[in-house]
PDB file of N, CA and C in Angstrom:
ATOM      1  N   UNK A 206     -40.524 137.775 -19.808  1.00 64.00           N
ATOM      2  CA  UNK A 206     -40.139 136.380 -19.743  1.00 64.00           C
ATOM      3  C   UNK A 206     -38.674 136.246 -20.156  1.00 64.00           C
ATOM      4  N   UNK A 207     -37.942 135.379 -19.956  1.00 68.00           N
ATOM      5  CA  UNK A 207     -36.821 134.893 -19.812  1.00 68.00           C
ATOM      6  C   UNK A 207     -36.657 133.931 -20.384  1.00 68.00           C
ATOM      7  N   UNK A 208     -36.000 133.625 -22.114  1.00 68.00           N
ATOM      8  CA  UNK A 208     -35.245 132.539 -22.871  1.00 68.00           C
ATOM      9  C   UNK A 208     -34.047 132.045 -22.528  1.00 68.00           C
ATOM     10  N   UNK A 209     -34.179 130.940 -22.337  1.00 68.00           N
ATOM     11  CA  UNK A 209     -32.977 130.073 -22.128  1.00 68.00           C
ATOM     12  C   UNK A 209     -32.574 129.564 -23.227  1.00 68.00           C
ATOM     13  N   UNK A 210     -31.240 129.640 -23.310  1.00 64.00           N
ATOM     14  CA  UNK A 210     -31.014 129.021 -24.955  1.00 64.00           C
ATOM     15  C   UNK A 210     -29.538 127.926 -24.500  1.00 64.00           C
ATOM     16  N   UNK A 211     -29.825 126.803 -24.473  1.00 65.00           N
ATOM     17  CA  UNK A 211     -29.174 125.471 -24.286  1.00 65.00           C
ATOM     18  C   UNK A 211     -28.311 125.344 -25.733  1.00 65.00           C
ATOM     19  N   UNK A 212     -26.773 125.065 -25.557  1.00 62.00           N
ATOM     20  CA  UNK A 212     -26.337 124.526 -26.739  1.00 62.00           C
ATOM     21  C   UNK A 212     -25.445 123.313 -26.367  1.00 62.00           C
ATOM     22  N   UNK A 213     -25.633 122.618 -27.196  1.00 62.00           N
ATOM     23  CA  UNK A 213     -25.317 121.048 -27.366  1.00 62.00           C
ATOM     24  C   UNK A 213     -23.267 121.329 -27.174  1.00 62.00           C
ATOM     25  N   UNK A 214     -23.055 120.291 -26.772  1.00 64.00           N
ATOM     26  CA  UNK A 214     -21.553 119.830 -26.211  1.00 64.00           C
ATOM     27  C   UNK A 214     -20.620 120.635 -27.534  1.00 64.00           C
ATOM     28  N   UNK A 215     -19.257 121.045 -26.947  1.00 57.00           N
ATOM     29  CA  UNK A 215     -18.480 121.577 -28.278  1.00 57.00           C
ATOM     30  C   UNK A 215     -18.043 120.538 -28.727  1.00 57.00           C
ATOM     31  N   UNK A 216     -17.428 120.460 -30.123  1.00 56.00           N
ATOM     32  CA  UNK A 216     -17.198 120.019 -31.003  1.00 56.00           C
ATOM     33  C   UNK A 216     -15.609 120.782 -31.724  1.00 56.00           C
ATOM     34  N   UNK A 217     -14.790 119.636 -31.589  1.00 57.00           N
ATOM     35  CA  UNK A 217     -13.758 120.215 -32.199  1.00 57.00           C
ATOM     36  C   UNK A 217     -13.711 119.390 -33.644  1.00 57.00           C
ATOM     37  N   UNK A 218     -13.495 120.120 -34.926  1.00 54.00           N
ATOM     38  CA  UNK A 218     -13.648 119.909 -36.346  1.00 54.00           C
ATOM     39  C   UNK A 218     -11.772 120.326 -36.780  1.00 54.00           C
ATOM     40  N   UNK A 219     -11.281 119.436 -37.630  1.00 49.00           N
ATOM     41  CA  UNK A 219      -9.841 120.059 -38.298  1.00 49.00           C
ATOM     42  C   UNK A 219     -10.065 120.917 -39.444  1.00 49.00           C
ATOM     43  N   UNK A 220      -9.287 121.561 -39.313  1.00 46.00           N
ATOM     44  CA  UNK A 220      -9.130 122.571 -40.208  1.00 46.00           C
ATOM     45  C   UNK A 220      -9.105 122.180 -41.600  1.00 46.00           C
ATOM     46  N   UNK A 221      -9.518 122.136 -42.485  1.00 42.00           N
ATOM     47  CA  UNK A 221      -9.242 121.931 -43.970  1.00 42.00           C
ATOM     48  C   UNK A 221      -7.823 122.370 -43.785  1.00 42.00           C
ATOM     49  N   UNK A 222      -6.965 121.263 -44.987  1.00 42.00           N
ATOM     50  CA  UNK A 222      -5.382 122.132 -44.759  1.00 42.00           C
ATOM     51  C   UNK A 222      -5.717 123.007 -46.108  1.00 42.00           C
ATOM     52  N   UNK A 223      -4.798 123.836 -46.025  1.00 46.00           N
ATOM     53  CA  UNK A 223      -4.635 124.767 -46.790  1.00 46.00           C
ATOM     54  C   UNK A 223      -3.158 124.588 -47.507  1.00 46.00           C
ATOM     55  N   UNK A 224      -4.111 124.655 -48.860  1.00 50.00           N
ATOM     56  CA  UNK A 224      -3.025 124.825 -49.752  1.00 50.00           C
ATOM     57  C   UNK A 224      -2.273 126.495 -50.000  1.00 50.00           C
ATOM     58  N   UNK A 225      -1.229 126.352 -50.169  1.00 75.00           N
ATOM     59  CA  UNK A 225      -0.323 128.276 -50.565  1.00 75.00           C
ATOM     60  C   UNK A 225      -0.131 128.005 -51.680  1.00 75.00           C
ATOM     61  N   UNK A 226      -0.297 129.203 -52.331  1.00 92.00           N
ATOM     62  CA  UNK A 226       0.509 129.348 -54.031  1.00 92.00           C
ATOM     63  C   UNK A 226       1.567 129.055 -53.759  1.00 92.00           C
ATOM     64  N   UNK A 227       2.407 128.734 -54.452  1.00 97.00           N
ATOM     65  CA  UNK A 227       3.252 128.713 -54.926  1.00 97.00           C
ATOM     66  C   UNK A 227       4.254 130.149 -55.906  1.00 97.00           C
ATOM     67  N   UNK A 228       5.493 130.327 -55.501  1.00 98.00           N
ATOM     68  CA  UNK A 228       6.206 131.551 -56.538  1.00 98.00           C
ATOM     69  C   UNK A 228       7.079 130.925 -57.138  1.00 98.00           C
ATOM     70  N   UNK A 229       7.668 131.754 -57.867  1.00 98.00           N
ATOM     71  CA  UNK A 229       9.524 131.767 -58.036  1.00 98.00           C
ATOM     72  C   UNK A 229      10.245 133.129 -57.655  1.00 98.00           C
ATOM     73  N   UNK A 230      11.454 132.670 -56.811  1.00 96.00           N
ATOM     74  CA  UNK A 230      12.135 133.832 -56.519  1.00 96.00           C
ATOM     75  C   UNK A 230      13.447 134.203 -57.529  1.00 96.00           C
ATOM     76  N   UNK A 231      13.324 135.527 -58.200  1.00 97.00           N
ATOM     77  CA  UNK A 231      14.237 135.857 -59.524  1.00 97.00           C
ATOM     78  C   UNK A 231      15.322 136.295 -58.680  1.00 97.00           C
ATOM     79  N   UNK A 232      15.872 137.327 -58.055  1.00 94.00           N
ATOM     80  CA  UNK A 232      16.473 138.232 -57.841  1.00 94.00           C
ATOM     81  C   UNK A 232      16.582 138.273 -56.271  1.00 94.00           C
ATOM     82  N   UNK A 233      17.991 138.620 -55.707  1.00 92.00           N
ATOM     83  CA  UNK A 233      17.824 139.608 -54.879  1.00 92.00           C
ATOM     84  C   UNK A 233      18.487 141.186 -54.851  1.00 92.00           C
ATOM     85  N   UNK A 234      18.445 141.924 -54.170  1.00 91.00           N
ATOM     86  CA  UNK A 234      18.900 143.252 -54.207  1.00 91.00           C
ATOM     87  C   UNK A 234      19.039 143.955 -52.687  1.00 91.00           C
ATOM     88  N   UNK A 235      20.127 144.697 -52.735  1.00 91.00           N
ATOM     89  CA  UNK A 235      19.909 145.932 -51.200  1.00 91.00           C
ATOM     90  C   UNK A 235      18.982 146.436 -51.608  1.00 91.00           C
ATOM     91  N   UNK A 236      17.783 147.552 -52.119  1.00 92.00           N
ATOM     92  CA  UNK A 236      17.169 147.895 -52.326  1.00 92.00           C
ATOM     93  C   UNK A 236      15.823 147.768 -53.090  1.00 92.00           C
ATOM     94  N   UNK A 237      14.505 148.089 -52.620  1.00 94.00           N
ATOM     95  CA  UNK A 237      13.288 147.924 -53.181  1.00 94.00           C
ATOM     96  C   UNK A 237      13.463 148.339 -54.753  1.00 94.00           C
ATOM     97  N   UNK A 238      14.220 149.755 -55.048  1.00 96.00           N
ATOM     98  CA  UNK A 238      13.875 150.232 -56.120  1.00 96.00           C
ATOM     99  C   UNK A 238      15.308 149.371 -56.934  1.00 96.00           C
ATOM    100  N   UNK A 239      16.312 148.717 -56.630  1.00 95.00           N
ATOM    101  CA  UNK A 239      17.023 147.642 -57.439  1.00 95.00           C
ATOM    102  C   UNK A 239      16.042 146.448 -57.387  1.00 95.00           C
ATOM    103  N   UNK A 240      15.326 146.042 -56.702  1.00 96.00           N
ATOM    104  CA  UNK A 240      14.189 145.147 -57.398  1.00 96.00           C
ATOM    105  C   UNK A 240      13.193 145.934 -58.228  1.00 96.00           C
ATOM    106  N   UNK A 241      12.162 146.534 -58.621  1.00 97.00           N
ATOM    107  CA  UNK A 241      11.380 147.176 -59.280  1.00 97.00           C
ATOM    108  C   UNK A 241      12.647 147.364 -60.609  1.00 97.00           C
ATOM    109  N   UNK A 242      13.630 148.137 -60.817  1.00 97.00           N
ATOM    110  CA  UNK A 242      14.337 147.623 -61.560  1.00 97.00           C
ATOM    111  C   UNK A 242      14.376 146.647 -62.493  1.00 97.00           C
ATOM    112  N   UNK A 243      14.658 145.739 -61.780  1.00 96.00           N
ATOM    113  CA  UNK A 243      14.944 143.850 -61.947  1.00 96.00           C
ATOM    114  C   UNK A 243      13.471 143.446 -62.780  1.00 96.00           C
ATOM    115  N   UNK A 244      12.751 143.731 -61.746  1.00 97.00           N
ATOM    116  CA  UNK A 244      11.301 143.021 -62.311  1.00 97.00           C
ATOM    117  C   UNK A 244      10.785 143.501 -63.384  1.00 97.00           C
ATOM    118  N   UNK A 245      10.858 145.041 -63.779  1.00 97.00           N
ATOM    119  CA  UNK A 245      10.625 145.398 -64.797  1.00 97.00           C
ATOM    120  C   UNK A 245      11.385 145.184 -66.223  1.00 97.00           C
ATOM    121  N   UNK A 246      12.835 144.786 -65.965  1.00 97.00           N
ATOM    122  CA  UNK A 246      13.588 144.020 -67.074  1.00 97.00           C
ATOM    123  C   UNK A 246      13.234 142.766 -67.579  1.00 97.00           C
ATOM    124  N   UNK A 247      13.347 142.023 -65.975  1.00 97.00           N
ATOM    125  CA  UNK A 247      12.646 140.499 -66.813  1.00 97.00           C
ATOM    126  C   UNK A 247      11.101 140.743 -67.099  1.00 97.00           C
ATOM    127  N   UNK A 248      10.252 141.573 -66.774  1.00 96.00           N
ATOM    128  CA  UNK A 248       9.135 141.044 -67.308  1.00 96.00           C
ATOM    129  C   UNK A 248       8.827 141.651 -68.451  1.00 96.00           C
ATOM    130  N   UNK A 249       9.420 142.527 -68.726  1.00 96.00           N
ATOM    131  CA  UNK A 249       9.202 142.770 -70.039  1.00 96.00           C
ATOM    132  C   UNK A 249      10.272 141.814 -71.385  1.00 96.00           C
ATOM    133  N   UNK A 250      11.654 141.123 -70.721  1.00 96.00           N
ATOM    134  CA  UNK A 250      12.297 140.211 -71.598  1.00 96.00           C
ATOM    135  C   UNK A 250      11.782 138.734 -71.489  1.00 96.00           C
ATOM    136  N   UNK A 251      11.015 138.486 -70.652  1.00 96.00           N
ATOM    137  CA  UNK A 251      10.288 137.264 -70.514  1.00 96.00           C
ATOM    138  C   UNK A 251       8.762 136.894 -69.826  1.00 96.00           C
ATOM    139  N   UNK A 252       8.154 138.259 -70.343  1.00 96.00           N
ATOM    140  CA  UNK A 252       6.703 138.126 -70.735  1.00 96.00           C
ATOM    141  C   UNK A 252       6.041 136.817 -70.720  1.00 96.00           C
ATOM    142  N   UNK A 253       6.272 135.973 -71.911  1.00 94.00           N
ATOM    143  CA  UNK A 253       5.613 134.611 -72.390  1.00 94.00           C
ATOM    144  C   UNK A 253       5.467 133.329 -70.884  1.00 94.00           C
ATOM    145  N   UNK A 254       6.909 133.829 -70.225  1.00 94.00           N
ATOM    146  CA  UNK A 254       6.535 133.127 -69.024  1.00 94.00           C
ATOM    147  C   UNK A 254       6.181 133.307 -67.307  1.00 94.00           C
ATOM    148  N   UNK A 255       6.997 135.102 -67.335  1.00 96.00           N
ATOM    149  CA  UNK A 255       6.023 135.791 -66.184  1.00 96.00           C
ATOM    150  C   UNK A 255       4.442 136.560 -66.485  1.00 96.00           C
ATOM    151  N   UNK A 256       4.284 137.012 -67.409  1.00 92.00           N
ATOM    152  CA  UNK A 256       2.440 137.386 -67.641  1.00 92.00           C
ATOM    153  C   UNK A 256       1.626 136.758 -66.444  1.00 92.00           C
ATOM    154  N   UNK A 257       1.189 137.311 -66.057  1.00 92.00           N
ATOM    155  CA  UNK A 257      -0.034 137.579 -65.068  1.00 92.00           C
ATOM    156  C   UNK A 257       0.507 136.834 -63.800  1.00 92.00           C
ATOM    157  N   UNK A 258       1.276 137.420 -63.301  1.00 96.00           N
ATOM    158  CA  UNK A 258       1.963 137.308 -62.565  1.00 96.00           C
ATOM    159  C   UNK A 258       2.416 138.371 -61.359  1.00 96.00           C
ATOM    160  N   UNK A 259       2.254 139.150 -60.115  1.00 96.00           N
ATOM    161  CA  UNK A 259       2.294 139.951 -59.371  1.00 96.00           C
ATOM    162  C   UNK A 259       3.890 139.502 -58.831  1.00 96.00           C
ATOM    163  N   UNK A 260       5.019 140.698 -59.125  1.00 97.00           N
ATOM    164  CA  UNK A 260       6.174 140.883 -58.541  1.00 97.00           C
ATOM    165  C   UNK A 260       5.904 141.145 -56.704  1.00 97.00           C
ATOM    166  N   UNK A 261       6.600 140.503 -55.652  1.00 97.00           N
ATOM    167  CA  UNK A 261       6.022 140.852 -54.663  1.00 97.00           C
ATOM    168  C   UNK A 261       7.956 140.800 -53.930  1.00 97.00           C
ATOM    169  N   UNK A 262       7.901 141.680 -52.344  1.00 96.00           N
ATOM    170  CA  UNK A 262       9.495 141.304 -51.945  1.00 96.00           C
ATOM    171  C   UNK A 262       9.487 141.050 -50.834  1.00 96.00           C
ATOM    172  N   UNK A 263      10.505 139.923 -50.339  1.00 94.00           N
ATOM    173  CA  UNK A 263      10.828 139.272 -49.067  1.00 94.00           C
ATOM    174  C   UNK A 263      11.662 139.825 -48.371  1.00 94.00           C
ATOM    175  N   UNK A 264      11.718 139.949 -47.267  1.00 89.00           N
ATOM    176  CA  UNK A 264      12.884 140.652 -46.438  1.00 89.00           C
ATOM    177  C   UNK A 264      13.761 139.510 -45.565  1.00 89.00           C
ATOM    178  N   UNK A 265      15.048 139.099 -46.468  1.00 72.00           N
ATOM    179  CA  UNK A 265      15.776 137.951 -45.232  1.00 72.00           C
ATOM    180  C   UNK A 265      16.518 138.455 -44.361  1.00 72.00           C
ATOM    181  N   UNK A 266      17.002 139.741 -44.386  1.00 69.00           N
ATOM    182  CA  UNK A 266      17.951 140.200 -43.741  1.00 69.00           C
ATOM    183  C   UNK A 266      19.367 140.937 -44.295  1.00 69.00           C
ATOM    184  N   UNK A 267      20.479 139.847 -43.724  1.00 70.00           N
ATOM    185  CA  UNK A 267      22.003 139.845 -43.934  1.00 70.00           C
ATOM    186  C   UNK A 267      21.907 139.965 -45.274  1.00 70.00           C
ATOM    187  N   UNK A 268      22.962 140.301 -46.217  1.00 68.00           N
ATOM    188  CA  UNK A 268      23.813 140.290 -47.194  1.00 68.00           C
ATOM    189  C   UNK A 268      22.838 140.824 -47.852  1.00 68.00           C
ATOM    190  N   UNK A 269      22.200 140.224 -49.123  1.00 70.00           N
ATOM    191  CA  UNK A 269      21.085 140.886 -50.033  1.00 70.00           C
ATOM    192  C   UNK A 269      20.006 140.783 -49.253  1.00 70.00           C
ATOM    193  N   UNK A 270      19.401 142.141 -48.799  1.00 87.00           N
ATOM    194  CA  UNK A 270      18.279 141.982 -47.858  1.00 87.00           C
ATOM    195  C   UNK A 270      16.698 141.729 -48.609  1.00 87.00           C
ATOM    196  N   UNK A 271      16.636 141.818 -49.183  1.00 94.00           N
ATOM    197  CA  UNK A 271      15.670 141.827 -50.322  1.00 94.00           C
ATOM    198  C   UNK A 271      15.402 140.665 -51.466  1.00 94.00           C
ATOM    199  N   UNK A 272      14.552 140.161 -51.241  1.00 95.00           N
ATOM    200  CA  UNK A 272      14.183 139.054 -52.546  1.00 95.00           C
ATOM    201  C   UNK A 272      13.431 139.193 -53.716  1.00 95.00           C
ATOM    202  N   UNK A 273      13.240 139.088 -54.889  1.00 96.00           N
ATOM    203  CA  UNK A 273      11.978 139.195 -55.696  1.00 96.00           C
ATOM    204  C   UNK A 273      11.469 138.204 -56.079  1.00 96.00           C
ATOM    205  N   UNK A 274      10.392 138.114 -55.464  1.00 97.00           N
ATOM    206  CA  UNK A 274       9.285 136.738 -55.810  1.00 97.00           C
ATOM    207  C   UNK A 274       7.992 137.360 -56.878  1.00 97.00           C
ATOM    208  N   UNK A 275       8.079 136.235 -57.796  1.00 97.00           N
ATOM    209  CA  UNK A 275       6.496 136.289 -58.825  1.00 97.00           C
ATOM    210  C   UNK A 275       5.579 135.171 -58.741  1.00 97.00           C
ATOM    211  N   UNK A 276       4.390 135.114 -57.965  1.00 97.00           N
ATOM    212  CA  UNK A 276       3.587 134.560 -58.170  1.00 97.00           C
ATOM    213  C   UNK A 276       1.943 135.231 -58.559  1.00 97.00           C
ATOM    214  N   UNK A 277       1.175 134.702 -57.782  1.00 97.00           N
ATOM    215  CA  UNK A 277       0.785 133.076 -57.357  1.00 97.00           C
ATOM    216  C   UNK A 277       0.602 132.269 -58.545  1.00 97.00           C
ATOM    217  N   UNK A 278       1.753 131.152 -58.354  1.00 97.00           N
ATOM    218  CA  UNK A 278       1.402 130.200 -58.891  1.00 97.00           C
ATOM    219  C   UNK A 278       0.658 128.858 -58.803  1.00 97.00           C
ATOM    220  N   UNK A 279      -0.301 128.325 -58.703  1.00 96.00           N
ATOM    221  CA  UNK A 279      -1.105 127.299 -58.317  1.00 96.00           C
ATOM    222  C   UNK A 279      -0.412 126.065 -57.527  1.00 96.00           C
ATOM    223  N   UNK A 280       0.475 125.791 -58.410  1.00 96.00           N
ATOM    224  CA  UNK A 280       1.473 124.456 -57.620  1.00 96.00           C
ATOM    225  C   UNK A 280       2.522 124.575 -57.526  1.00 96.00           C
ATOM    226  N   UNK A 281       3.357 124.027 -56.821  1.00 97.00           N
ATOM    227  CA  UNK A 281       4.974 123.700 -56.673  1.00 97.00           C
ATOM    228  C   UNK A 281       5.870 123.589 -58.138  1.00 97.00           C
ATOM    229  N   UNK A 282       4.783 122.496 -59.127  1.00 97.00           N
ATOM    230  CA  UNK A 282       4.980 121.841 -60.130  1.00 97.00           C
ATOM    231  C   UNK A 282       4.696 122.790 -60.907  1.00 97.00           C
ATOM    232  N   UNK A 283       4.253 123.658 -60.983  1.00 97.00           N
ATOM    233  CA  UNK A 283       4.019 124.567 -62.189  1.00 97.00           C
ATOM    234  C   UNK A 283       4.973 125.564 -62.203  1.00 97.00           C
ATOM    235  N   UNK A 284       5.267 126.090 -60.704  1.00 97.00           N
ATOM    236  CA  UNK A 284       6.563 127.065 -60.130  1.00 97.00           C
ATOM    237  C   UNK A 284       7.554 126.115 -61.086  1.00 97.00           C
ATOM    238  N   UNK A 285       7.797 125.522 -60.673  1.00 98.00           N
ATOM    239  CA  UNK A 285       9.135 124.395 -61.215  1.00 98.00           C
ATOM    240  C   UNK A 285       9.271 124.451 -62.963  1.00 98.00           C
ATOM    241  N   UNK A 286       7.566 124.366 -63.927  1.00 97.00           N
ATOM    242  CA  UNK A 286       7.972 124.527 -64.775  1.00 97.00           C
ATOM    243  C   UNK A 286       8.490 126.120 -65.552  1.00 97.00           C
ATOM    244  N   UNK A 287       7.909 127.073 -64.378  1.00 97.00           N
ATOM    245  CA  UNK A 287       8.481 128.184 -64.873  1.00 97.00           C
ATOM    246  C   UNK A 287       9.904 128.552 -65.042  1.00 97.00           C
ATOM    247  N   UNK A 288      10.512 128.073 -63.838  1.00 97.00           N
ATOM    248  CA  UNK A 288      11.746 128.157 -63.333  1.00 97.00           C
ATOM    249  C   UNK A 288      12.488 127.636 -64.932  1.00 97.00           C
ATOM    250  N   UNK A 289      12.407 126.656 -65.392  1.00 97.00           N
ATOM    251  CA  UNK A 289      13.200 125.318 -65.701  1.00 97.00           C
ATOM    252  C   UNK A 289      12.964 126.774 -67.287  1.00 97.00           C
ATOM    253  N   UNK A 290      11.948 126.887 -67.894  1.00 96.00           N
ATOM    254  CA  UNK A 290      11.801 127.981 -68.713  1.00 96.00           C
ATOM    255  C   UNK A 290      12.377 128.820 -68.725  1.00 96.00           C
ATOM    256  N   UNK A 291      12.918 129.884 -67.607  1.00 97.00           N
ATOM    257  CA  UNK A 291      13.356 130.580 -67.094  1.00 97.00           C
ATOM    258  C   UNK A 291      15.015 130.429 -66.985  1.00 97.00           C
ATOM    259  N   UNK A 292      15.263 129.601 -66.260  1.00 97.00           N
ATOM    260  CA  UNK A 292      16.837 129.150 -66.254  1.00 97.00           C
ATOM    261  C   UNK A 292      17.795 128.578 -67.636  1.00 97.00           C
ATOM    262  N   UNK A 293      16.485 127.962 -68.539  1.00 96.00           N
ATOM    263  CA  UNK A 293      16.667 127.924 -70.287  1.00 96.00           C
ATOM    264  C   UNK A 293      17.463 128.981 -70.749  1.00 96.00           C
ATOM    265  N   UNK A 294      17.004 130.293 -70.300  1.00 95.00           N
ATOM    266  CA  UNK A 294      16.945 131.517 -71.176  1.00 95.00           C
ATOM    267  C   UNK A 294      18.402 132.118 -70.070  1.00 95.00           C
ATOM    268  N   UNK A 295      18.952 131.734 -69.087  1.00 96.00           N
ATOM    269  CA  UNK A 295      19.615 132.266 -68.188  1.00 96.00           C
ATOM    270  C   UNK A 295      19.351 133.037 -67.019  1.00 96.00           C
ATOM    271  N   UNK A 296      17.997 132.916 -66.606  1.00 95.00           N
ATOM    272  CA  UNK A 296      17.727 133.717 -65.690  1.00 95.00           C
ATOM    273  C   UNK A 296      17.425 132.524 -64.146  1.00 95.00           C
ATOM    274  N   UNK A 297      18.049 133.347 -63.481  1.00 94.00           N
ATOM    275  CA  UNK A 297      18.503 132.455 -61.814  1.00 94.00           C
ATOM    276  C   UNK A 297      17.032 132.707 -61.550  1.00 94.00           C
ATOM    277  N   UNK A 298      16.327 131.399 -61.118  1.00 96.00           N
ATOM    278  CA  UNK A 298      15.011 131.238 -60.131  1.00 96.00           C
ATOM    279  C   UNK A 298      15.225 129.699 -59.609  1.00 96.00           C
ATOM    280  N   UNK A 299      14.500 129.877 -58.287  1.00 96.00           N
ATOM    281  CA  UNK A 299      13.957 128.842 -57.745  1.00 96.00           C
ATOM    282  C   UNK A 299      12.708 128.986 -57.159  1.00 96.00           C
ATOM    283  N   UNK A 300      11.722 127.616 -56.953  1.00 97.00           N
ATOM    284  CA  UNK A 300      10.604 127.503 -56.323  1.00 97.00           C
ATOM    285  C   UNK A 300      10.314 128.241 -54.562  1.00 97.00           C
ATOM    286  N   UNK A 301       9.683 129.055 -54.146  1.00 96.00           N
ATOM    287  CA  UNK A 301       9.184 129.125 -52.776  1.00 96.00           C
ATOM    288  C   UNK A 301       7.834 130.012 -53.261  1.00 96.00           C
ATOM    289  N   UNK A 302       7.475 129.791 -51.426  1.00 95.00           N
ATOM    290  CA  UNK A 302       6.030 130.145 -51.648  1.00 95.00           C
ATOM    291  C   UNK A 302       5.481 131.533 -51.875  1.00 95.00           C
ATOM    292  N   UNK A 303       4.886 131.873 -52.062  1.00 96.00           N
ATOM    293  CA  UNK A 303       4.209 133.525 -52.391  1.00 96.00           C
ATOM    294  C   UNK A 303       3.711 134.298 -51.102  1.00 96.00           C
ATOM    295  N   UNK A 304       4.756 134.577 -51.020  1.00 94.00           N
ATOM    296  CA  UNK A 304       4.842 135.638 -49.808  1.00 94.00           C
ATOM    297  C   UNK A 304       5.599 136.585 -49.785  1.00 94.00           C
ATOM    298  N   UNK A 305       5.258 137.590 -49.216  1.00 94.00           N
ATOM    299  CA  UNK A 305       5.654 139.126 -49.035  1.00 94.00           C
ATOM    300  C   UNK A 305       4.808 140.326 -49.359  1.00 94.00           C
ATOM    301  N   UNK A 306       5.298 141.427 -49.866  1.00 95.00           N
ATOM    302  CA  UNK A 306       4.494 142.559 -49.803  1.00 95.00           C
ATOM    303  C   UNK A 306       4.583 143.338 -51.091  1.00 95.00           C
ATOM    304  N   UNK A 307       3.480 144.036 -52.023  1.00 95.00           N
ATOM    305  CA  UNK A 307       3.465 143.903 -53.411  1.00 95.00           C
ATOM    306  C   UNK A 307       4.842 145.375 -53.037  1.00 95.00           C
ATOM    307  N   UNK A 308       5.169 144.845 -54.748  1.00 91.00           N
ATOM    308  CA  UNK A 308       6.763 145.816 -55.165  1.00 91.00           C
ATOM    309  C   UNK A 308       5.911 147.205 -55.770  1.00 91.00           C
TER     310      UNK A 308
END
């Protein structure tokens, strides 16, 4: 015997948006191992505010080809309060999102 299996009209549903972590980007460098470097200075001189935190690197191209980003951070707003912590003490960051490939 032979089942026929009937399904009802498609249905298009939106996507839940998706939220991204959030990072901060410390550093850039020509080289992977001048970031690993980098990351291992600040995180061991500013622990209290990178801790549990994954160093990860961006590739833009031209001039410093290399970025160092630390996240995931949950929000924009929390990136921001790291930064502001961070730039206290003298160290260059700004907010973007958590992306790239672990260091």
């Amino acid at each position: 015997t032979t089942t026929t299996v009937a399904f009802g009209p498609g249905a298009i549903k939106a996507a839940a948006p998706t939220t991204s972590a959030a990072a901060v980007e410390l550093a850039s460098g020509p080289s992977l191992d001048a970031l690993r470097l980098n990351w291992s200075l600040l995180a061991e001189r500013h622990a209290s505010s990178l801790r549990n935190l994954e160093a990860r690197y961006t590739n833009a191209g031209e001039g410093q080809p290399y970025q160092l980003v630390a996240g995931p951070i949950a929000t924009p707003e929390e990136a921001a309060r790291v930064c502001a912590e961070l730039k206290a003490k003298r160290v260059a960051c700004r907010v973007t999102g958590f992306a790239g490939n672990a260091l």
